[in-house]
PDB file of C-alpha atoms in Angstrom:
ATOM      1  CA  MET A   1       0.053  -0.001  -0.175  1.00  0.00           C
ATOM      2  CA  ARG A   2       2.620   2.306   0.767  1.00  0.00           C
ATOM      3  CA  LYS A   3       4.256   1.856  -2.657  1.00  0.00           C
ATOM      4  CA  ILE A   4       0.809   2.764  -4.318  1.00  0.00           C
ATOM      5  CA  GLN A   5       0.774   5.997  -2.102  1.00  0.00           C
ATOM      6  CA  THR A   6       4.357   6.932  -2.937  1.00  0.00           C
ATOM      7  CA  LEU A   7       3.461   6.317  -6.890  1.00  0.00           C
ATOM      8  CA  ALA A   8       0.402   8.329  -6.223  1.00  0.00           C
ATOM      9  CA  LEU A   9       2.136  11.313  -4.579  1.00  0.00           C
ATOM     10  CA  ILE A  10       5.008  11.541  -7.204  1.00  0.00           C
ATOM     11  CA  PHE A  11       2.362  11.129 -10.128  1.00  0.00           C
ATOM     12  CA  LEU A  12       0.323  14.208  -8.751  1.00  0.00           C
ATOM     13  CA  THR A  13       3.834  16.205  -7.968  1.00  0.00           C
ATOM     14  CA  ILE A  14       4.615  15.857 -11.536  1.00  0.00           C
ATOM     15  CA  THR A  15       1.475  16.496 -13.079  1.00  0.00           C
ATOM     16  CA  SER A  16       0.382  19.359 -10.955  1.00  0.00           C
ATOM     17  CA  ALA A  17       3.574  21.663 -12.515  1.00  0.00           C
ATOM     18  CA  PHE A  18       2.156  21.013 -15.819  1.00  0.00           C
ATOM     19  CA  SER A  19      -1.376  21.499 -14.836  1.00  0.00           C
ATOM     20  CA  LEU A  20      -1.102  24.607 -13.223  1.00  0.00           C
ATOM     21  CA  GLN A  21       0.879  25.695 -16.358  1.00  0.00           C
ATOM     22  CA  ALA A  22      -1.998  24.656 -18.433  1.00  0.00           C
ATOM     23  CA  ARG A  23      -4.400  26.339 -16.323  1.00  0.00           C
ATOM     24  CA  ALA A  24      -2.726  29.613 -16.864  1.00  0.00           C
ATOM     25  CA  GLN A  25      -3.566  28.871 -20.766  1.00  0.00           C
ATOM     26  CA  ASP A  26      -7.074  28.164 -20.884  1.00  0.00           C
ATOM     27  CA  THR A  27      -6.864  26.864 -24.253  1.00  0.00           C
ATOM     28  CA  ASP A  28      -4.018  24.615 -23.399  1.00  0.00           C
ATOM     29  CA  GLU A  29      -5.484  21.201 -24.652  1.00  0.00           C
ATOM     30  CA  ILE A  30      -2.339  19.364 -23.109  1.00  0.00           C
ATOM     31  CA  GLY A  31      -3.059  20.191 -19.938  1.00  0.00           C
ATOM     32  CA  THR A  32      -6.484  19.482 -20.173  1.00  0.00           C
ATOM     33  CA  LEU A  33      -5.573  16.197 -20.690  1.00  0.00           C
ATOM     34  CA  ASN A  34      -3.053  15.777 -18.442  1.00  0.00           C
ATOM     35  CA  GLY A  35      -5.517  17.053 -15.813  1.00  0.00           C
ATOM     36  CA  GLN A  36      -8.163  14.304 -17.262  1.00  0.00           C
ATOM     37  CA  VAL A  37      -5.004  11.545 -16.617  1.00  0.00           C
ATOM     38  CA  VAL A  38      -4.644  12.643 -12.907  1.00  0.00           C
ATOM     39  CA  ARG A  39      -8.307  12.275 -12.368  1.00  0.00           C
ATOM     40  CA  LEU A  40      -8.741   8.970 -13.965  1.00  0.00           C
ATOM     41  CA  TYR A  41      -5.511   7.719 -12.275  1.00  0.00           C
ATOM     42  CA  GLN A  42      -7.138   8.742  -9.046  1.00  0.00           C
ATOM     43  CA  ALA A  43     -10.172   6.938  -9.889  1.00  0.00           C
ATOM     44  CA  GLY A  44      -8.114   3.737 -10.565  1.00  0.00           C
ATOM     45  CA  LYS A  45      -9.222   3.929 -14.366  1.00  0.00           C
ATOM     46  CA  TYR A  46      -5.673   3.177 -15.541  1.00  0.00           C
ATOM     47  CA  ALA A  47      -6.682   1.881 -18.799  1.00  0.00           C
ATOM     48  CA  GLU A  48      -8.910   5.107 -19.540  1.00  0.00           C
ATOM     49  CA  ALA A  49      -6.300   7.234 -18.301  1.00  0.00           C
ATOM     50  CA  ILE A  50      -3.393   5.400 -20.573  1.00  0.00           C
ATOM     51  CA  VAL A  51      -5.460   6.274 -23.672  1.00  0.00           C
ATOM     52  CA  VAL A  52      -5.898   9.957 -22.475  1.00  0.00           C
ATOM     53  CA  ALA A  53      -2.256   9.917 -21.620  1.00  0.00           C
ATOM     54  CA  ARG A  54      -0.976   8.600 -25.380  1.00  0.00           C
ATOM     55  CA  LYS A  55      -3.117  11.433 -26.850  1.00  0.00           C
ATOM     56  CA  ALA A  56      -1.402  13.908 -24.426  1.00  0.00           C
ATOM     57  CA  LEU A  57       2.279  12.799 -25.374  1.00  0.00           C
ATOM     58  CA  GLU A  58       1.013  12.861 -29.163  1.00  0.00           C
ATOM     59  CA  LEU A  59      -0.053  16.632 -28.937  1.00  0.00           C
ATOM     60  CA  SER A  60       2.838  17.401 -26.770  1.00  0.00           C
ATOM     61  CA  GLU A  61       5.396  16.032 -29.189  1.00  0.00           C
ATOM     62  CA  GLN A  62       3.510  17.988 -32.204  1.00  0.00           C
ATOM     63  CA  LYS A  63       3.410  21.086 -30.375  1.00  0.00           C
ATOM     64  CA  PHE A  64       7.114  21.246 -28.720  1.00  0.00           C
ATOM     65  CA  GLY A  65       8.949  18.643 -30.527  1.00  0.00           C
ATOM     66  CA  PRO A  66      10.271  15.279 -29.246  1.00  0.00           C
ATOM     67  CA  ASP A  67      12.997  16.668 -26.666  1.00  0.00           C
ATOM     68  CA  HIS A  68      10.860  19.364 -24.652  1.00  0.00           C
ATOM     69  CA  PRO A  69      10.696  18.745 -20.933  1.00  0.00           C
ATOM     70  CA  SER A  70       6.561  18.850 -21.274  1.00  0.00           C
ATOM     71  CA  VAL A  71       7.097  15.723 -23.764  1.00  0.00           C
ATOM     72  CA  GLY A  72       9.481  14.096 -20.814  1.00  0.00           C
ATOM     73  CA  THR A  73       6.805  15.115 -18.335  1.00  0.00           C
ATOM     74  CA  THR A  74       4.033  12.814 -20.347  1.00  0.00           C
ATOM     75  CA  LEU A  75       6.262  10.213 -20.965  1.00  0.00           C
ATOM     76  CA  ASN A  76       6.726   9.829 -17.287  1.00  0.00           C
ATOM     77  CA  ASN A  77       2.730  10.058 -16.494  1.00  0.00           C
ATOM     78  CA  LEU A  78       2.650   7.447 -19.236  1.00  0.00           C
ATOM     79  CA  ALA A  79       5.209   5.231 -17.745  1.00  0.00           C
ATOM     80  CA  LEU A  80       3.444   5.631 -13.988  1.00  0.00           C
ATOM     81  CA  LEU A  81       0.292   4.237 -15.284  1.00  0.00           C
ATOM     82  CA  TYR A  82       2.169   1.536 -17.007  1.00  0.00           C
ATOM     83  CA  ARG A  83       4.013   0.910 -13.645  1.00  0.00           C
ATOM     84  CA  ALA A  84       0.711   0.963 -11.894  1.00  0.00           C
ATOM     85  CA  GLN A  85      -0.687  -2.007 -14.487  1.00  0.00           C
ATOM     86  CA  GLY A  86       2.349  -4.124 -13.705  1.00  0.00           C
ATOM     87  CA  ARG A  87       3.264  -3.278 -17.365  1.00  0.00           C
ATOM     88  CA  TYR A  88       6.901  -2.975 -16.628  1.00  0.00           C
ATOM     89  CA  ALA A  89       8.455  -3.685 -19.775  1.00  0.00           C
ATOM     90  CA  GLU A  90       6.265  -0.614 -21.402  1.00  0.00           C
ATOM     91  CA  ALA A  91       7.281   1.419 -18.579  1.00  0.00           C
ATOM     92  CA  GLU A  92      11.049   1.155 -18.794  1.00  0.00           C
ATOM     93  CA  PRO A  93      11.672   2.669 -22.033  1.00  0.00           C
ATOM     94  CA  LEU A  94       9.525   5.706 -21.333  1.00  0.00           C
ATOM     95  CA  TYR A  95      11.301   6.261 -18.236  1.00  0.00           C
ATOM     96  CA  LYS A  96      14.902   6.185 -19.768  1.00  0.00           C
ATOM     97  CA  ARG A  97      13.596   8.427 -22.690  1.00  0.00           C
ATOM     98  CA  ASP A  98      12.165  11.282 -20.126  1.00  0.00           C
ATOM     99  CA  LEU A  99      15.407  10.985 -18.227  1.00  0.00           C
ATOM    100  CA  ALA A 100      17.256  11.809 -21.421  1.00  0.00           C
ATOM    101  CA  ILE A 101      15.214  14.684 -22.286  1.00  0.00           C
ATOM    102  CA  SER A 102      15.243  16.149 -18.708  1.00  0.00           C
ATOM    103  CA  GLU A 103      19.266  15.756 -18.304  1.00  0.00           C
ATOM    104  CA  LYS A 104      19.685  17.648 -21.796  1.00  0.00           C
ATOM    105  CA  ALA A 105      16.960  20.207 -21.665  1.00  0.00           C
ATOM    106  CA  LEU A 106      17.343  20.848 -17.673  1.00  0.00           C
ATOM    107  CA  GLY A 107      20.724  19.457 -16.824  1.00  0.00           C
ATOM    108  CA  PRO A 108      21.733  16.352 -14.505  1.00  0.00           C
ATOM    109  CA  ASP A 109      20.895  18.186 -11.214  1.00  0.00           C
ATOM    110  CA  HIS A 110      17.519  19.479 -11.720  1.00  0.00           C
ATOM    111  CA  PRO A 111      14.614  18.071  -9.692  1.00  0.00           C
ATOM    112  CA  SER A 112      12.806  16.714 -12.792  1.00  0.00           C
ATOM    113  CA  VAL A 113      15.969  14.309 -13.575  1.00  0.00           C
ATOM    114  CA  GLY A 114      16.010  13.419  -9.717  1.00  0.00           C
ATOM    115  CA  THR A 115      12.094  12.566 -10.038  1.00  0.00           C
ATOM    116  CA  THR A 116      12.879  10.491 -12.996  1.00  0.00           C
ATOM    117  CA  LEU A 117      15.576   8.692 -11.598  1.00  0.00           C
ATOM    118  CA  ASN A 118      13.449   7.865  -8.458  1.00  0.00           C
ATOM    119  CA  ASN A 119      10.484   6.632 -10.623  1.00  0.00           C
ATOM    120  CA  LEU A 120      12.921   4.606 -12.600  1.00  0.00           C
ATOM    121  CA  ALA A 121      14.592   3.203  -9.460  1.00  0.00           C
ATOM    122  CA  ALA A 122      10.810   2.207  -8.012  1.00  0.00           C
ATOM    123  CA  LEU A 123      10.287   0.325 -11.438  1.00  0.00           C
ATOM    124  CA  TYR A 124      13.371  -1.568 -10.928  1.00  0.00           C
ATOM    125  CA  GLU A 125      12.779  -2.544  -7.069  1.00  0.00           C
ATOM    126  CA  SER A 126       9.040  -3.491  -8.443  1.00  0.00           C
ATOM    127  CA  GLN A 127      10.765  -5.931 -10.564  1.00  0.00           C
ATOM    128  CA  GLY A 128      13.588  -7.209  -8.060  1.00  0.00           C
ATOM    129  CA  ARG A 129      16.005  -5.636 -10.098  1.00  0.00           C
ATOM    130  CA  TYR A 130      17.942  -4.027  -7.368  1.00  0.00           C
ATOM    131  CA  ALA A 131      21.506  -3.847  -8.998  1.00  0.00           C
ATOM    132  CA  GLU A 132      19.928  -1.669 -11.697  1.00  0.00           C
ATOM    133  CA  GLY A 133      18.127   0.631  -9.079  1.00  0.00           C
TER     134      GLY A 133
END
């Protein structure tokens, strides 16, 4: 149960910054979609949340390009949903891509990089891959 609560807290922390930015721009469809992902996640509707998160990722990549931190945030959100479903093989490459985007765009010491590293380590822990975490 503690892991689920931690996962939920991490998810909300990551998405809240992006959602606040989106609220400032009422027409920001990506922010609206990410807010919807959070609500679906909180309701335990992971399959529905994944569909919406994929759409947010697609729009984010179109709007900002493939290497923008907003794309990384959306990748992380989708990875968290996959992890919550035990779909670890699908989550790992998303975390790794987010990590590469965040390190390149924000630098290795940025808090977003730490969050992604933490999420990747939690994924490895879920799989018993302790040497990799």
